[in-house]
Short mmCIF file of C-alpha atoms in Angstrom, two decimals:
data_model
loop_
_atom_site.label_atom_id
_atom_site.label_comp_id
_atom_site.label_asym_id
_atom_site.label_seq_id
_atom_site.Cartn_x
_atom_site.Cartn_y
_atom_site.Cartn_z
CA MET A 5 133.11 121.96 104.76
CA ILE A 6 136.28 123.38 104.16
CA GLU A 7 134.91 126.54 105.78
CA MET A 8 135.28 124.38 108.98
CA LEU A 9 139.58 124.00 108.09
CA GLN A 10 140.49 127.50 110.04
CA GLU A 11 138.92 127.18 113.04
CA ARG A 12 139.39 122.96 113.39
CA VAL A 13 142.79 124.23 112.48
CA ASN A 14 143.63 126.82 114.70
CA GLY A 15 141.40 125.62 117.71
CA ASP A 16 144.45 123.01 117.92
CA ALA A 17 148.04 124.48 119.93
CA GLY A 18 149.76 121.44 118.70
CA LEU A 19 149.03 122.42 115.21
CA VAL A 20 149.80 126.01 115.68
CA ARG A 21 152.54 125.60 117.24
CA ARG A 22 153.86 123.14 114.92
CA GLY A 23 152.77 125.64 111.49
CA ARG A 24 154.35 128.74 113.61
CA PHE A 25 157.57 129.75 110.67
CA LEU A 26 154.63 128.36 108.36
CA THR A 27 153.00 131.92 105.80
CA THR A 28 151.31 131.22 102.57
CA THR A 29 148.44 131.16 100.77
CA PHE A 30 147.61 127.94 98.85
CA LEU A 31 144.87 126.86 96.57
CA LEU A 32 142.77 123.76 97.19
CA GLU A 33 141.22 123.11 94.11
CA ILE A 34 137.95 120.49 94.93
CA GLY A 35 136.39 119.45 91.62
CA LYS A 36 135.01 122.13 89.88
CA ALA A 37 135.81 124.21 93.45
CA THR A 38 138.61 126.09 94.50
CA TRP A 39 139.27 127.63 98.05
CA LEU A 40 142.94 130.30 98.52
CA ILE A 41 143.98 129.18 102.87
CA ALA A 42 146.23 131.97 103.43
CA ILE A 43 148.06 130.75 106.43
CA HIS A 44 150.13 132.96 109.23
CA GLU A 45 152.24 131.98 111.25
CA GLY A 46 150.82 128.30 111.37
CA ARG A 47 147.13 130.21 111.99
CA ILE A 48 144.64 130.00 108.78
CA VAL A 49 143.55 133.19 108.62
CA ALA A 50 141.25 132.99 105.39
CA VAL A 51 139.89 130.76 103.49
CA THR A 52 137.67 132.52 100.43
CA LYS A 53 135.61 129.68 97.88
CA GLY A 54 136.79 130.72 94.29
CA PRO A 55 136.01 131.52 91.46
CA PHE A 56 138.43 133.86 91.38
CA VAL A 57 140.60 135.72 88.39
CA MET A 58 143.36 135.64 89.02
CA PRO A 59 144.66 133.80 92.55
CA SER A 60 148.39 134.03 94.07
CA TRP A 61 149.45 131.80 95.68
CA SER A 62 152.71 129.46 96.70
CA PHE A 63 151.56 126.13 95.88
CA ALA A 64 148.23 124.79 94.13
CA LEU A 65 146.67 120.89 95.18
CA ARG A 66 143.83 119.90 93.35
CA THR A 67 142.09 116.51 93.55
CA SER A 68 138.71 115.77 91.98
CA ASP A 69 134.76 115.77 94.00
CA GLY A 70 135.43 111.40 94.57
CA GLU A 71 139.14 111.81 96.61
CA TRP A 72 138.73 113.60 98.04
CA ALA A 73 134.65 112.53 99.66
CA LYS A 74 136.97 109.06 100.11
CA PHE A 75 140.08 110.85 101.66
CA CYS A 76 137.92 113.05 104.03
CA GLU A 77 136.24 109.97 104.73
CA LEU A 78 136.55 108.92 108.83
CA ARG A 79 138.53 106.12 107.68
CA PRO A 80 140.20 106.27 104.10
CA PRO A 81 140.36 103.02 102.52
CA PRO A 82 144.00 102.65 101.88
CA GLY A 83 145.72 105.59 99.29
CA SER A 84 143.15 107.14 100.05
CA ASN A 85 144.40 107.67 103.18
CA ASP A 86 147.32 110.40 103.16
CA LEU A 87 148.55 113.15 101.00
CA MET A 88 151.16 111.88 100.13
CA ALA A 89 149.89 108.21 98.73
CA LEU A 90 146.46 110.40 96.40
CA ILE A 91 149.76 111.94 94.58
CA LYS A 92 151.84 109.30 93.94
CA ARG A 93 148.21 107.25 92.97
CA ARG A 94 148.35 110.51 90.87
CA VAL A 95 145.17 111.52 92.22
CA LEU A 96 145.68 114.31 93.66
CA LYS A 97 148.18 117.23 91.63
CA ALA A 98 150.74 119.19 93.58
CA GLU A 99 152.02 122.35 91.23
CA GLY A 100 154.18 125.99 92.05
CA GLU A 101 156.37 126.40 94.90
CA LEU A 102 156.27 122.52 96.61
CA GLN A 103 159.50 124.01 98.57
CA ILE A 104 156.97 125.21 100.75
CA PHE A 105 153.98 122.15 100.95
CA MET A 106 157.23 119.83 101.57
CA ALA A 107 159.10 121.49 104.08
CA ASN A 108 156.07 121.42 105.69
CA LEU A 109 154.16 118.14 105.09
CA ARG A 110 153.07 116.33 108.19
CA TYR A 111 150.62 120.68 108.97
CA PHE A 112 149.59 119.66 105.50
CA LYS A 113 148.02 116.21 106.63
CA GLU A 114 147.30 117.71 109.72
CA ALA A 115 145.77 120.23 108.69
CA LEU A 116 143.97 118.87 105.50
CA GLY A 117 143.17 115.53 108.08
CA LYS A 118 140.89 117.87 110.27
CA LEU A 119 138.64 118.00 107.08
CA ARG A 120 138.27 113.78 108.23
CA ARG A 121 134.01 113.45 109.14
CA GLU A 122 135.02 112.17 112.95
CA GLY A 123 131.68 111.13 113.62
CA VAL A 124 129.54 114.30 111.54
CA ALA A 125 126.48 113.27 109.75
CA ALA A 126 127.52 113.60 105.60
#
């Protein structure tokens, strides 16, 4: 499902415009699976699935398979509907250079929200 992120984000002109000053690479870890997601001026240029030997990233988001599945539901339950709610519940761990994450929080919320099931059979 993560591989669809590039197409969905880059297809949203408003979201790309929101991230036009954002260039970074971050690590998304869901359970034991990891991805490096490279963003250049708001466009996702690469989604690379791990495992990695020594990945280079500015910040990492780490959560369990179960919590990510709840976040990706069409209508997530309260506490699983937002990245900050997941962090507050301590089921999503954000680490690294968090200034980049926080300065572009709305971009990341909307971008990762593009992975919601939107009527797709899971």
